[in-house]
mmCIF file of C-alpha atoms in Angstrom:
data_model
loop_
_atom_site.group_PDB
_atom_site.id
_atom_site.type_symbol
_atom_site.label_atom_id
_atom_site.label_comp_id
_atom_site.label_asym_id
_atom_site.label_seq_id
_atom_site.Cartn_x
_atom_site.Cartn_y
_atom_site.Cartn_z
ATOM 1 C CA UNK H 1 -3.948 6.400 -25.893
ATOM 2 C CA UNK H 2 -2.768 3.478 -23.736
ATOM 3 C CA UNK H 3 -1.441 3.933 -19.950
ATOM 4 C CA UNK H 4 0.715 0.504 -18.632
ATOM 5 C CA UNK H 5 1.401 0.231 -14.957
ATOM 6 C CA UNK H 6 4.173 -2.008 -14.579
ATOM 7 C CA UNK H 7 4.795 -4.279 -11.327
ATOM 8 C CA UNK H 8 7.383 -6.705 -10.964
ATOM 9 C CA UNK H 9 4.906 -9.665 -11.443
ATOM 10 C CA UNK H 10 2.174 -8.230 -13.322
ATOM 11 C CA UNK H 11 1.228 -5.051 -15.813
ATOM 12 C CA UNK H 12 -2.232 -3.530 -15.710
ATOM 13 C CA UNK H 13 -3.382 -1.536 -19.172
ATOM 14 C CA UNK H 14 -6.334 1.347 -19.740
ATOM 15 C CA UNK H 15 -7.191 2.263 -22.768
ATOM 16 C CA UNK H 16 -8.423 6.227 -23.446
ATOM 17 C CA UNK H 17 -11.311 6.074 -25.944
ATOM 18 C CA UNK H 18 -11.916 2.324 -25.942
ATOM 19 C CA UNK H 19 -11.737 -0.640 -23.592
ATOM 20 C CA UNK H 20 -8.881 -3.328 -23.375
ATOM 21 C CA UNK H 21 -10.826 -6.972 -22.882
ATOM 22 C CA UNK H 22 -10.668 -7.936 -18.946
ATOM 23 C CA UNK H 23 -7.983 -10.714 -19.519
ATOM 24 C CA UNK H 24 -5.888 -8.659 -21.292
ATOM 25 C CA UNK H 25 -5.980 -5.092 -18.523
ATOM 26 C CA UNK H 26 -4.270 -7.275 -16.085
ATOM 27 C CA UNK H 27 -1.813 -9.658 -17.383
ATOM 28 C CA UNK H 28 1.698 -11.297 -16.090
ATOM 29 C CA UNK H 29 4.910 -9.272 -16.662
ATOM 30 C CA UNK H 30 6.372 -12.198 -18.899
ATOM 31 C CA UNK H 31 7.030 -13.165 -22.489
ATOM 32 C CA UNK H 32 3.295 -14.753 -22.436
ATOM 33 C CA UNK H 33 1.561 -11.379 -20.832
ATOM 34 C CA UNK H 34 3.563 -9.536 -23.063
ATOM 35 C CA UNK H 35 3.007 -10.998 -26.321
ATOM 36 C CA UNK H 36 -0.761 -10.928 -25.375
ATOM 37 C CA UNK H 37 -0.636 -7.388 -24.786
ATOM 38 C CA UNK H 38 1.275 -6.676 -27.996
ATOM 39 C CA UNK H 39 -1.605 -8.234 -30.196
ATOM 40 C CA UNK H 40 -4.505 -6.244 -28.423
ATOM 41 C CA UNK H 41 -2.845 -3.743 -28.426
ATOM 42 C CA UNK H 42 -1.505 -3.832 -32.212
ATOM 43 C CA UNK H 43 -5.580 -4.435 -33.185
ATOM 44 C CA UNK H 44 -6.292 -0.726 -31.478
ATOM 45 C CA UNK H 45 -3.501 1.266 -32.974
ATOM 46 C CA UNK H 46 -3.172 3.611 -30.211
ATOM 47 C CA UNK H 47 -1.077 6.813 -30.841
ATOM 48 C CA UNK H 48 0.682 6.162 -28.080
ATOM 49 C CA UNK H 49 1.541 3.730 -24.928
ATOM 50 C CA UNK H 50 2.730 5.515 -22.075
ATOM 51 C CA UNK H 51 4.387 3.699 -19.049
ATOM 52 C CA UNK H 52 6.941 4.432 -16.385
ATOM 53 C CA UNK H 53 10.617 3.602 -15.782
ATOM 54 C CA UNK H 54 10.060 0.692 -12.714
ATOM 55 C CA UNK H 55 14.002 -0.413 -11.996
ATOM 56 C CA UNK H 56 13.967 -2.240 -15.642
ATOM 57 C CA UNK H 57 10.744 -4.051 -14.629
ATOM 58 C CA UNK H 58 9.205 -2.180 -18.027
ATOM 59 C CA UNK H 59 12.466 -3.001 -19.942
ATOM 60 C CA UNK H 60 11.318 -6.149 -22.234
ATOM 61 C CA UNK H 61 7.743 -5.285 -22.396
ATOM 62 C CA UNK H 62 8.523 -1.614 -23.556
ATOM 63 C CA UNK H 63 10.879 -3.833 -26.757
ATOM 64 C CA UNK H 64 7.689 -6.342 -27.311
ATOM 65 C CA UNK H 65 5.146 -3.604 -28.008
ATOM 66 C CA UNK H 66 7.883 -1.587 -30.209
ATOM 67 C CA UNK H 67 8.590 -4.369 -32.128
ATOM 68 C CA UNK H 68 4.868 -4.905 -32.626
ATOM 69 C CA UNK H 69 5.062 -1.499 -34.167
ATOM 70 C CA UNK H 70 3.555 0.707 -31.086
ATOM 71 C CA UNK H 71 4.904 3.938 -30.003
ATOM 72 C CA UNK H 72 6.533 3.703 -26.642
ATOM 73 C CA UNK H 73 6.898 6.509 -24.458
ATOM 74 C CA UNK H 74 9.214 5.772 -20.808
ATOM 75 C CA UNK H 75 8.394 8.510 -18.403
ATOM 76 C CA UNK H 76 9.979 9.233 -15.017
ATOM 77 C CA UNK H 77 7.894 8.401 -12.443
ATOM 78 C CA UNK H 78 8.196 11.796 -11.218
ATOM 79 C CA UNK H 79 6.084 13.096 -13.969
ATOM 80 C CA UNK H 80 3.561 10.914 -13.586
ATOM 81 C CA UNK H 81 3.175 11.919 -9.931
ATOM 82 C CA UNK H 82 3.095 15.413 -10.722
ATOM 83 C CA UNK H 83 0.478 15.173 -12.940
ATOM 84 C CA UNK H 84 -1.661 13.020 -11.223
ATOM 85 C CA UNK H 85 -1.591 15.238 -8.351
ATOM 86 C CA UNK H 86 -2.526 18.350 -10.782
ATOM 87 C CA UNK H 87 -5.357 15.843 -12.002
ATOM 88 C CA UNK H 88 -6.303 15.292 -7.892
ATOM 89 C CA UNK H 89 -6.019 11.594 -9.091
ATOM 90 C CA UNK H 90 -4.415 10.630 -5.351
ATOM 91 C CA UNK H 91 -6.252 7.444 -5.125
ATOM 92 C CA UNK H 92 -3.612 4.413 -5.687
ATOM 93 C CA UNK H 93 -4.146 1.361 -7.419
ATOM 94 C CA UNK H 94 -2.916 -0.667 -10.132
ATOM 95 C CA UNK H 95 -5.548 -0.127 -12.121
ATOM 96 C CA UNK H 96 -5.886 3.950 -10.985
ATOM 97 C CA UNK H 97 -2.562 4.408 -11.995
ATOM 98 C CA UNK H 98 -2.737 3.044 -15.674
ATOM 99 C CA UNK H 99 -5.666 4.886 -16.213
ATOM 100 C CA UNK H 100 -3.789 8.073 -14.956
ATOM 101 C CA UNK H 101 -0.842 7.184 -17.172
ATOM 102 C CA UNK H 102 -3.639 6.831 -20.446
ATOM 103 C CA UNK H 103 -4.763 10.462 -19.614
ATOM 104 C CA UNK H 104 -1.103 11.556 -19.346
ATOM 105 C CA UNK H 105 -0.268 10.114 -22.802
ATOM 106 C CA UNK H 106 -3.141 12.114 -24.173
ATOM 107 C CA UNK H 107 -1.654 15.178 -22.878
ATOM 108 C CA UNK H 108 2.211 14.425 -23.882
ATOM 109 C CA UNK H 109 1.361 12.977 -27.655
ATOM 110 C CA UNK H 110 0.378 17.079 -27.914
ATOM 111 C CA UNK H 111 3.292 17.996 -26.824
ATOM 112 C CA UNK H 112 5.600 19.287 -29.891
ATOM 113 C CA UNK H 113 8.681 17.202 -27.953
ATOM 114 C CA UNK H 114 6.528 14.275 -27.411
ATOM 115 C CA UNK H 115 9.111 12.337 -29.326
ATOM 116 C CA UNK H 116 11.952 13.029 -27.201
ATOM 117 C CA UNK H 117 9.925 10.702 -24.658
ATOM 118 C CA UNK H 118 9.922 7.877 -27.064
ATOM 119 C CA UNK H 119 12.133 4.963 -26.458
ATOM 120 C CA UNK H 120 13.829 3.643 -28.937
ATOM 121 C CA UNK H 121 14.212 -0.285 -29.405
ATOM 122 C CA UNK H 122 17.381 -1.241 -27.039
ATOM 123 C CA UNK H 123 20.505 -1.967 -28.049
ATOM 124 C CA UNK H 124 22.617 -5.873 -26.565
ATOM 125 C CA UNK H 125 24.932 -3.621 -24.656
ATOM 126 C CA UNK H 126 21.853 -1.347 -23.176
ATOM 127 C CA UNK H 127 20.269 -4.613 -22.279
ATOM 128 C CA UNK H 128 23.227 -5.890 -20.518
ATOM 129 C CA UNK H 129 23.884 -2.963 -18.816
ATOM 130 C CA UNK H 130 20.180 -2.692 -17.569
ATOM 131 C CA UNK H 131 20.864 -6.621 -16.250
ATOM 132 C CA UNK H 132 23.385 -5.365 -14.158
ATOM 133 C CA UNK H 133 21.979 -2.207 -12.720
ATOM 134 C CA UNK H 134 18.486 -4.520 -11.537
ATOM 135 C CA UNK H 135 21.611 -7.060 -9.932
ATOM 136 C CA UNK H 136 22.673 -4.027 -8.239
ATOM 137 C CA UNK H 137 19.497 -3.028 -7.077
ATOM 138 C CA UNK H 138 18.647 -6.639 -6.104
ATOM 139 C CA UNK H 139 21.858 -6.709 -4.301
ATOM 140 C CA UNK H 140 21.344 -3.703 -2.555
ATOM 141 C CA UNK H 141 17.782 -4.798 -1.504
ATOM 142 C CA UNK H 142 19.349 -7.919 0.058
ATOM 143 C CA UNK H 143 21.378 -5.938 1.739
ATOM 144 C CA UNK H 144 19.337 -3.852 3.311
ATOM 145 C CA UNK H 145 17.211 -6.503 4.344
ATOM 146 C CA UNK H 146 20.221 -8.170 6.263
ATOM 147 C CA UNK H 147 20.676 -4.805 8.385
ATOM 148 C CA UNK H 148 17.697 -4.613 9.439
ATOM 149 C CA UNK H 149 17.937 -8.092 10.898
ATOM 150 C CA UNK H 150 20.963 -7.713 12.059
ATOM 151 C CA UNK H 151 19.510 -4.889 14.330
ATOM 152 C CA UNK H 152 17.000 -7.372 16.177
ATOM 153 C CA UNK H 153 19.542 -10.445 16.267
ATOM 154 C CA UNK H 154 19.988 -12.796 18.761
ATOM 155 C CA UNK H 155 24.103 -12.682 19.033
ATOM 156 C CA UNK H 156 24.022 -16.559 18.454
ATOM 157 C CA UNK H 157 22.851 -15.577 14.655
ATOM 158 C CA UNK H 158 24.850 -12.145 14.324
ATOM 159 C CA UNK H 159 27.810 -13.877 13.017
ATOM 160 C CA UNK H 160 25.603 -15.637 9.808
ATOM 161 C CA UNK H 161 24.387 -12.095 9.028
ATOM 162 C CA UNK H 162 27.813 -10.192 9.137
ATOM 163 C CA UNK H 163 29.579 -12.812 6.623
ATOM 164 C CA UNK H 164 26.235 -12.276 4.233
ATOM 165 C CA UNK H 165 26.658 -8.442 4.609
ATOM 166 C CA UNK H 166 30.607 -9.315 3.724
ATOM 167 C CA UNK H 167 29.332 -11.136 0.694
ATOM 168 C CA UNK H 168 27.051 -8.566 -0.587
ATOM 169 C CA UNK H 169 29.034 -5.993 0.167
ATOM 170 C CA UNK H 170 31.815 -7.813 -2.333
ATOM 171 C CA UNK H 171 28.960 -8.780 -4.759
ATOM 172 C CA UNK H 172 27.949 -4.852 -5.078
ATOM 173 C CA UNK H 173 31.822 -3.872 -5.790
ATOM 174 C CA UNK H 174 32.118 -6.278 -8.374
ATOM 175 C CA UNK H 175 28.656 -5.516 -10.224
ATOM 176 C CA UNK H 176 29.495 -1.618 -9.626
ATOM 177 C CA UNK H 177 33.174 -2.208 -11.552
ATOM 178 C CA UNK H 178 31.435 -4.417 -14.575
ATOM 179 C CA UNK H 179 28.966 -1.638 -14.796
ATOM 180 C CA UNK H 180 31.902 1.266 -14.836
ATOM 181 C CA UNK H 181 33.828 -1.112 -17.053
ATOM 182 C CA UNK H 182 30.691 -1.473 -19.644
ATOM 183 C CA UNK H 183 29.708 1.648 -19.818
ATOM 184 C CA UNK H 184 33.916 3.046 -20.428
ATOM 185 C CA UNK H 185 33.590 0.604 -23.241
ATOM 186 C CA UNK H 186 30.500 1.388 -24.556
ATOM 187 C CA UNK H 187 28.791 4.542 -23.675
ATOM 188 C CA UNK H 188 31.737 6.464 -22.562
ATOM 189 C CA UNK H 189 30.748 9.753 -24.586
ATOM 190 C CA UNK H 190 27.283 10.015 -22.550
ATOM 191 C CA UNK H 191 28.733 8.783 -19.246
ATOM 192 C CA UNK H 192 30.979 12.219 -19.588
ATOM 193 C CA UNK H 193 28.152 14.116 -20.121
ATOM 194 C CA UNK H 194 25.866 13.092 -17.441
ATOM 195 C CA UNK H 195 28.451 13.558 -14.986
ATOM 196 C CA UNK H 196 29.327 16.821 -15.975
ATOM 197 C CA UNK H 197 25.884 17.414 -14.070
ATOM 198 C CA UNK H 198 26.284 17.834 -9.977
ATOM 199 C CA UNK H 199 26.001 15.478 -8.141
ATOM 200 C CA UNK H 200 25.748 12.323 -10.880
ATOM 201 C CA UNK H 201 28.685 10.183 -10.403
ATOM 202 C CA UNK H 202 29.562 6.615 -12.293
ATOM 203 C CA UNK H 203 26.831 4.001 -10.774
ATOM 204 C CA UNK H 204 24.237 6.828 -11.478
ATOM 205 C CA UNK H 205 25.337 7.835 -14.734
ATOM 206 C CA UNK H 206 25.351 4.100 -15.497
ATOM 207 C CA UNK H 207 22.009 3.556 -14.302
ATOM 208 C CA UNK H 208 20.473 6.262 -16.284
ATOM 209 C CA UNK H 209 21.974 5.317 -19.813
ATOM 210 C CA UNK H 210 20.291 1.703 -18.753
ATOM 211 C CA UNK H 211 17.310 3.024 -18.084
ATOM 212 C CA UNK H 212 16.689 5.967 -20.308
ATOM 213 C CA UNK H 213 17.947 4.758 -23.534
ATOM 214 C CA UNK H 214 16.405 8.426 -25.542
ATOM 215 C CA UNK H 215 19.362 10.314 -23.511
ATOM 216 C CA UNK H 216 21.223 9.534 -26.577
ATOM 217 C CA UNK H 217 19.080 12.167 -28.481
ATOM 218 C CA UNK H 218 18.670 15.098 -25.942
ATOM 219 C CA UNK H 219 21.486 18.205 -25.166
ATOM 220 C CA UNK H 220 22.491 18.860 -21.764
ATOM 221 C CA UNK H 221 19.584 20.913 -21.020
ATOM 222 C CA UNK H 222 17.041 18.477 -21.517
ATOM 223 C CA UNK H 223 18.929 15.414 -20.142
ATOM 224 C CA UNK H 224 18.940 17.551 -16.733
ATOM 225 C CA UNK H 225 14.941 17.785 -17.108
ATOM 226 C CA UNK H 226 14.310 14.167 -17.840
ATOM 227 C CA UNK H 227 16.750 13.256 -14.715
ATOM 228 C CA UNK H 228 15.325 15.603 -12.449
ATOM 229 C CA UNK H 229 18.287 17.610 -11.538
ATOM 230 C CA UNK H 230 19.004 21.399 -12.046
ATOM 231 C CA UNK H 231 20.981 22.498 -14.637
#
């Protein structure tokens, strides 16, 4: 069993039972550190690579290893968190938390709805829609970021600040109507359904079919347990 912990810039691997070669348990979050992984990876034949959702950070290296013919299972981070604190694993690093993920795909390939957790290979229209929803969170980072200067200011700058926040603010309508639009035109059955849960509206019922690509297999019941939100 395999645990990934994904960062924007990098991915750290463990390996339950054997021992991923030190170049390859920390490698870049690109094509390159990807395909590397892949072939290790493929040599082992693990039963099963667990990693969590990270924003779409896990998005193309999550495709590379399926297409290499590994099982990929895309948790919410929740989960892991929960069992790590059942584990008392509360130490936090990179490598920790890979490890923790490793021991965590031990426990879910036992599971008799393990498969529920794998992700299938995604679709051009997933992809696209999971480009938008990491603009959007991009965006909204950006934003953010600009408030919080805006706070300590000097009024000769405030005016360079608000026109930003104007532009964001624009940028983040327009990304949150191609994301409606998309998902009406393509996953319009499933956007119905998740927001016929409370309190799941269109941005978040677009973010979740980017990001959780096996809600297209589960009932209503279980999408409201992968989610995280009461039935």
């Amino acid at each position: 069993m395999v645990g990934i912990d994904v960062a924007s810039a990098h991915v750290d691997g463990a390996c339950l039972g054997a021992a991923l070669p030190a170049e390859l348990a920390h490698v870049s979050n690109d094509a390159d550190g990807h395909s590397a992984l892949a072939d290790a990876l493929a040599k082992l034949r693990p039963g099963l690579v667990l990693m969590e959702a990270t924003g779409g950070y896990e998005a193309a290296l999550a495709c590379t290893l399926q297409a290499a013919g590994l099982r990929v299972a895309v948790i919410n981070p929740r989960m892991a968190r929960d069992f790590a604190r059942a584990m008392q694993r509360l130490a936090k690093t990179d490598r920790i938390d890979a490890a923790t993920l490793a021991a965590f795909a031990a426990v879910l390939a036992q599971r008799p709805d393990c498969e529920r957790f794998v992700r299938p290979l995604s679709e051009p229209e997933q992809q696209d829609l999971a480009a938008l929803v990491t603009r959007r969170r991009q965006l909204v980072a950006m934003q953010l970021s600009e408030r919080q200067r805006l706070r300590l200011a000097r009024p000769v700058t405030r005016p360079s600040i608000d026109a930003l926040l104007e532009a964001i603010a624009r940028q983040l309508d327009d990304v949150d109507a191609e994301m409606v639009s998309h998902v009406e035109q393509h996953h319009a059955m499933m956007a119905k359904l998740l927001q016929s849960v409370a309190g799941i509206g269109r941005v978040a019922a677009a973010t979740l079919i980017a990001e959780l690509p096996e809600l297209g297999r589960l009932n209503r019941r279980q999408i409201c347990a992968l989610v995280g939100v009461a039935p």
